[in-house]
C-alpha positions as MATLAB code, in Angstrom:
seq = 'MIWGASAAAMVLGSAAFGQEVTIQLKWVTQAQFAGYYVAQDEGFYEEEGLDVTIKAGGPDIAPAQVLAGGGADVIVDWMPSALAAREAGLPLVNIAQPFKSSGMMLTCRNDSGVTTIEDFPGQTLGVWFFGNEYPFLSWMSTLGMPTDGGDDGVTVLKQGFNVDPLLQKQAACISTMTYNEYWQVIDAGLSEDDLTVFKYEDQGVSTLEDGLYVLEERLEDPEFVETMAKFVRASMKGWKWAEENPDDAAMIVLDNDETGAQTEKHQKRMMGEVAKLTAGSNGSLDPADYERTVSTLLSAGSDPVITKEPEGAWTHVVTDKALN';
ca = [
       0.225   -0.055    0.116;
       2.680    2.337    0.829;
       4.349    1.695   -2.585;
       1.193    2.252   -4.088;
       0.455    5.479   -2.502;
       3.953    6.706   -3.353;
       3.415    5.764   -6.998;
       0.036    7.448   -7.339;
       1.526   10.567   -5.591;
       4.182   10.558   -8.296;
       1.677   10.178  -11.116;
      -0.470   12.858   -9.549;
       2.446   15.157   -9.097;
       3.655   14.778  -12.889;
      -0.069   15.597  -13.916;
      -0.288   18.603  -11.687;
       3.227   19.872  -13.180;
       1.486   20.105  -16.712;
       2.829   19.364  -20.146;
       5.684   21.546  -20.999;
       5.451   24.115  -23.743;
       8.097   26.579  -24.615;
       7.382   29.877  -26.545;
      10.263   31.930  -27.913;
       9.070   35.668  -28.273;
      10.196   37.723  -31.252;
      11.488   40.856  -28.893;
      11.969   41.477  -25.296;
       9.507   41.292  -22.594;
       7.017   43.928  -23.318;
       3.362   44.420  -23.805;
       3.642   43.529  -27.507;
       3.392   39.879  -26.005;
       1.205   40.404  -22.896;
      -1.352   37.915  -23.912;
       1.146   35.071  -23.072;
       2.235   36.677  -19.874;
      -1.368   37.220  -18.930;
      -2.073   33.593  -19.587;
       0.572   32.377  -17.431;
       0.117   34.857  -14.475;
      -3.772   34.341  -14.687;
      -3.534   30.568  -14.648;
      -5.049   29.995  -18.220;
      -1.963   27.719  -19.126;
      -2.457   25.826  -15.883;
      -6.065   25.435  -16.532;
      -5.328   23.422  -19.686;
      -2.812   21.309  -18.036;
       0.246   23.150  -19.343;
       3.477   24.342  -17.966;
       4.597   27.316  -20.261;
       8.074   28.704  -20.491;
       8.153   32.001  -22.062;
      11.625   33.118  -23.761;
      12.182   36.714  -24.243;
      13.905   37.652  -27.430;
      16.197   40.311  -28.470;
      18.429   41.674  -31.206;
      20.696   38.782  -31.219;
      17.680   36.168  -31.189;
      16.185   34.670  -34.319;
      13.107   32.962  -33.572;
      13.151   30.699  -36.278;
      16.686   29.550  -35.533;
      15.639   28.843  -31.836;
      12.733   26.539  -33.190;
      15.080   24.848  -35.750;
      17.519   24.101  -33.032;
      14.870   22.567  -30.675;
      14.968   25.419  -28.181;
      11.129   26.208  -28.535;
       8.073   24.487  -29.478;
       6.154   27.435  -30.826;
       7.547   30.830  -31.846;
       6.341   34.370  -32.467;
       7.206   35.796  -35.703;
       6.131   38.003  -38.494;
       4.858   36.286  -41.544;
       7.544   37.943  -43.942;
      10.459   36.586  -42.153;
       8.519   33.187  -41.516;
       7.667   32.680  -45.426;
      11.150   33.673  -46.240;
      12.536   31.026  -43.877;
      10.071   28.567  -45.293;
      11.273   29.252  -48.913;
      14.790   28.810  -47.599;
      13.920   25.410  -46.400;
      12.716   25.934  -42.899;
       9.333   24.464  -42.950;
       7.353   27.035  -40.678;
       3.683   26.882  -40.451;
       1.309   29.515  -39.090;
      -1.035   27.736  -36.575;
      -2.439   30.863  -35.128;
      -2.509   34.753  -35.782;
      -3.497   36.746  -32.597;
      -2.449   40.203  -34.351;
      -5.472   41.072  -36.730;
      -3.683   44.474  -37.788;
      -0.343   45.762  -38.385;
       1.200   48.363  -36.388;
       4.161   49.295  -38.602;
       4.259   52.702  -40.101;
       6.567   55.590  -41.209;
       6.870   58.575  -38.859;
       7.908   61.884  -40.438;
       9.085   65.284  -39.136;
       6.772   67.943  -40.658;
       9.700   70.293  -40.413;
      11.490   68.029  -42.926;
       8.843   69.130  -45.526;
       7.085   65.596  -45.615;
       3.636   66.026  -44.920;
       1.976   64.036  -47.775;
       3.149   61.062  -49.892;
       3.798   63.463  -52.670;
       6.528   64.888  -50.598;
       8.575   61.635  -50.566;
      10.665   62.293  -53.822;
      14.272   63.564  -52.978;
      13.790   62.654  -49.089;
      15.740   59.929  -46.983;
      13.610   57.499  -45.396;
      14.930   55.116  -42.513;
      13.765   51.698  -43.162;
      14.198   48.751  -40.896;
      15.653   45.602  -42.767;
      15.987   41.644  -41.846;
      12.581   41.277  -43.534;
      10.812   44.413  -42.233;
      11.817   46.269  -45.267;
       9.449   44.546  -47.621;
       6.081   46.212  -46.988;
       7.960   49.504  -47.590;
       9.421   48.114  -50.840;
       6.167   47.085  -52.111;
       4.651   50.462  -51.247;
       7.124   52.052  -53.234;
       6.744   49.933  -56.156;
       3.024   50.466  -56.057;
       3.724   54.071  -56.301;
       6.421   53.774  -58.901;
       8.807   55.475  -56.776;
      12.591   54.520  -56.944;
      14.393   53.443  -54.049;
      17.987   54.182  -55.018;
      17.840   57.807  -54.507;
      17.474   60.726  -57.042;
      15.003   63.514  -57.419;
      12.279   61.252  -58.346;
      12.845   58.685  -55.793;
      13.791   58.202  -52.252;
      17.058   57.169  -50.632;
      16.674   54.453  -48.092;
      18.694   54.585  -44.901;
      19.093   51.259  -43.275;
      17.814   51.978  -39.747;
      18.603   50.423  -36.637;
      16.096   49.553  -33.943;
      15.929   53.132  -32.358;
      14.528   56.597  -33.450;
      17.798   58.389  -33.700;
      17.916   59.294  -37.399;
      14.507   61.300  -37.076;
      15.600   63.053  -33.822;
      19.127   63.883  -35.454;
      17.404   64.749  -38.758;
      19.343   62.405  -40.582;
      16.137   61.297  -42.409;
      12.921   62.876  -42.947;
      10.825   59.713  -41.924;
      11.671   56.588  -39.927;
      10.026   53.093  -39.373;
       8.150   53.089  -36.159;
       5.469   50.695  -34.517;
       2.282   52.318  -33.206;
       3.004   50.811  -29.953;
       6.593   51.392  -29.374;
       9.030   53.695  -31.362;
       6.378   56.372  -32.197;
       6.299   56.914  -28.568;
       9.831   57.021  -28.158;
       9.879   60.201  -30.455;
       7.203   61.747  -28.551;
       9.059   61.046  -25.325;
      12.170   62.509  -26.953;
      10.424   65.937  -26.990;
       8.452   66.175  -30.381;
       4.743   66.469  -30.207;
       2.116   64.666  -32.240;
       1.492   68.121  -33.924;
       5.115   67.876  -35.110;
       4.736   64.399  -36.815;
       2.771   63.103  -39.724;
       2.497   59.332  -39.928;
       1.668   56.996  -42.794;
       0.259   53.702  -41.527;
       0.892   50.491  -43.796;
      -2.635   49.263  -43.029;
      -3.721   52.486  -44.626;
      -1.656   52.035  -47.705;
      -2.845   48.792  -48.409;
       0.489   46.981  -48.157;
       0.458   45.606  -44.598;
       1.695   42.439  -43.761;
       0.642   40.059  -40.845;
       2.747   40.548  -37.702;
       3.084   38.418  -34.451;
       1.618   35.046  -35.390;
       2.424   31.721  -33.866;
       4.558   29.148  -35.896;
       5.659   25.679  -35.445;
       7.647   23.168  -37.589;
       5.352   21.572  -40.171;
       6.466   17.945  -39.219;
       5.498   18.365  -35.656;
       1.869   18.932  -36.775;
       2.021   15.117  -38.003;
       1.636   14.115  -34.293;
      -1.761   14.418  -32.971;
      -0.702   14.888  -29.463;
       1.321   17.855  -30.452;
      -1.703   19.373  -32.335;
      -3.866   18.885  -29.159;
      -1.154   20.551  -26.983;
      -0.760   23.371  -29.369;
      -4.831   23.789  -29.348;
      -4.620   24.027  -25.473;
      -1.766   26.528  -25.738;
      -3.387   28.866  -28.360;
      -6.787   28.717  -26.622;
      -5.237   29.717  -23.197;
      -3.047   32.214  -25.126;
      -6.237   33.888  -26.849;
      -7.997   33.862  -23.551;
      -4.959   35.774  -22.213;
      -5.084   38.331  -25.085;
      -8.728   39.042  -24.486;
      -8.291   39.426  -21.028;
      -5.436   41.984  -21.784;
      -7.592   43.804  -24.192;
     -10.264   44.340  -21.399;
      -7.893   45.065  -18.796;
      -4.992   46.906  -20.456;
      -3.536   48.637  -17.397;
      -3.278   45.257  -15.314;
      -2.073   43.444  -18.228;
       0.841   46.173  -18.500;
       1.557   45.617  -15.034;
       1.618   41.818  -15.425;
       4.369   42.315  -18.272;
       6.303   44.492  -15.859;
       6.360   41.928  -13.217;
       7.988   39.732  -15.672;
      10.453   42.000  -17.009;
      13.666   40.662  -15.536;
      15.896   43.389  -16.966;
      13.910   46.220  -15.166;
      14.350   48.272  -18.489;
      10.633   48.919  -19.020;
       8.739   51.620  -17.588;
       4.905   51.653  -16.290;
       4.072   54.677  -18.478;
       5.350   53.148  -21.537;
       3.942   49.610  -21.067;
       0.376   51.092  -20.417;
       0.555   52.929  -23.319;
       1.976   50.175  -25.527;
      -0.793   47.772  -24.010;
      -3.363   50.099  -25.269;
      -2.211   50.365  -28.663;
      -1.255   46.677  -28.983;
      -4.952   46.079  -27.909;
      -6.072   47.580  -31.148;
      -4.089   45.276  -33.016;
      -5.465   42.034  -31.408;
      -9.021   43.396  -31.451;
     -11.105   41.223  -33.684;
      -8.999   38.253  -33.728;
      -9.886   35.013  -32.254;
      -6.615   33.421  -33.159;
      -7.685   32.042  -36.667;
      -5.699   33.469  -39.543;
      -8.156   35.128  -42.030;
      -7.298   33.942  -45.650;
      -7.746   37.387  -46.924;
      -5.021   38.654  -44.584;
      -2.875   36.030  -45.699;
      -3.390   36.421  -49.388;
      -2.830   40.389  -49.007;
       0.552   39.560  -47.033;
       1.696   37.251  -49.651;
       0.674   39.663  -52.673;
       2.747   42.296  -51.005;
       5.538   40.352  -50.388;
       5.708   39.026  -54.225;
       5.462   42.505  -55.321;
       8.165   44.050  -53.073;
      10.497   45.372  -56.053;
      13.183   43.575  -57.803;
      14.432   41.432  -54.901;
      11.223   40.105  -53.151;
      11.262   38.451  -49.902;
       9.450   35.183  -51.531;
       9.605   34.364  -55.261;
       6.600   32.012  -55.627;
       3.181   31.454  -54.102;
       3.889   29.426  -50.543;
       2.066   26.169  -50.171;
       1.323   24.853  -46.857;
       2.449   27.796  -45.040;
      -0.711   27.946  -42.701;
      -3.184   25.620  -41.206;
      -6.512   25.808  -39.246;
      -6.087   22.387  -37.652;
      -4.910   23.936  -34.389;
      -7.455   26.943  -33.991;
     -10.161   24.548  -35.048;
      -9.485   22.500  -32.133;
      -8.987   25.512  -29.829;
     -12.044   27.102  -30.797;
     -14.406   24.020  -30.904;
];
């Protein structure tokens, strides 16, 4: 009986511990990823029988490489980089899409002379690369505007992940996210009246951001699919909670920021903006959003991120299980 009780305790302890899942984020701990931290803090993962480890990202961390190396079960990535990785031979598959809208935009100083698209020719524009440049290149291609300088085109400045080129007047416009860098510009002393923004969503060239991706071969395992369905269900519960309780969600993020680099003001503001991007999503990928992303990438100038229509790059098998 003693042996039996001990064995039972071990089994119960194992069950209570939960099935382990590791998620690799695209960037550092911030409200951009609030849904996952909320799901962990509020016990939504535990309710699904999951023990989730959330790995923060950073400038030297490539989520796809972490996934390929076995360091995570699921990653957060933007679709352009995920599709590029897939075409290059790493079979990433989108299993859920918490972000319905894009937060990317160009932010311009009015005193640079840029307040309309017609003011772009002859200007220097800061653009993020590493896969983030393709919506911009597609936009310029749609406008028929060269990106190699000249009076009729624009000069592209490869922008680091900061706002210095705008503050130092090295560029008339820079890449920003609605929830992050734009507010860094404001905090640096410029007012909203000093700036003009061009949202990629409004220009019809936005691409999907912050989706959940896994390796295609793992979806052949029904147990893994079931685990991911539980993970997506709990994560989306976290996202909806964050949308409804943005200030509390921001504080949960701050509690999980081991670096101490984030501030309450910035995270609360970020959460308010991020909630606008997740609004309307139940986690399922909208085929129309996917097709727009692919079309944008295929039309991104002479060196597109993908060269052909992807096949098998997304599936509803996980979200179908999660939602039903």
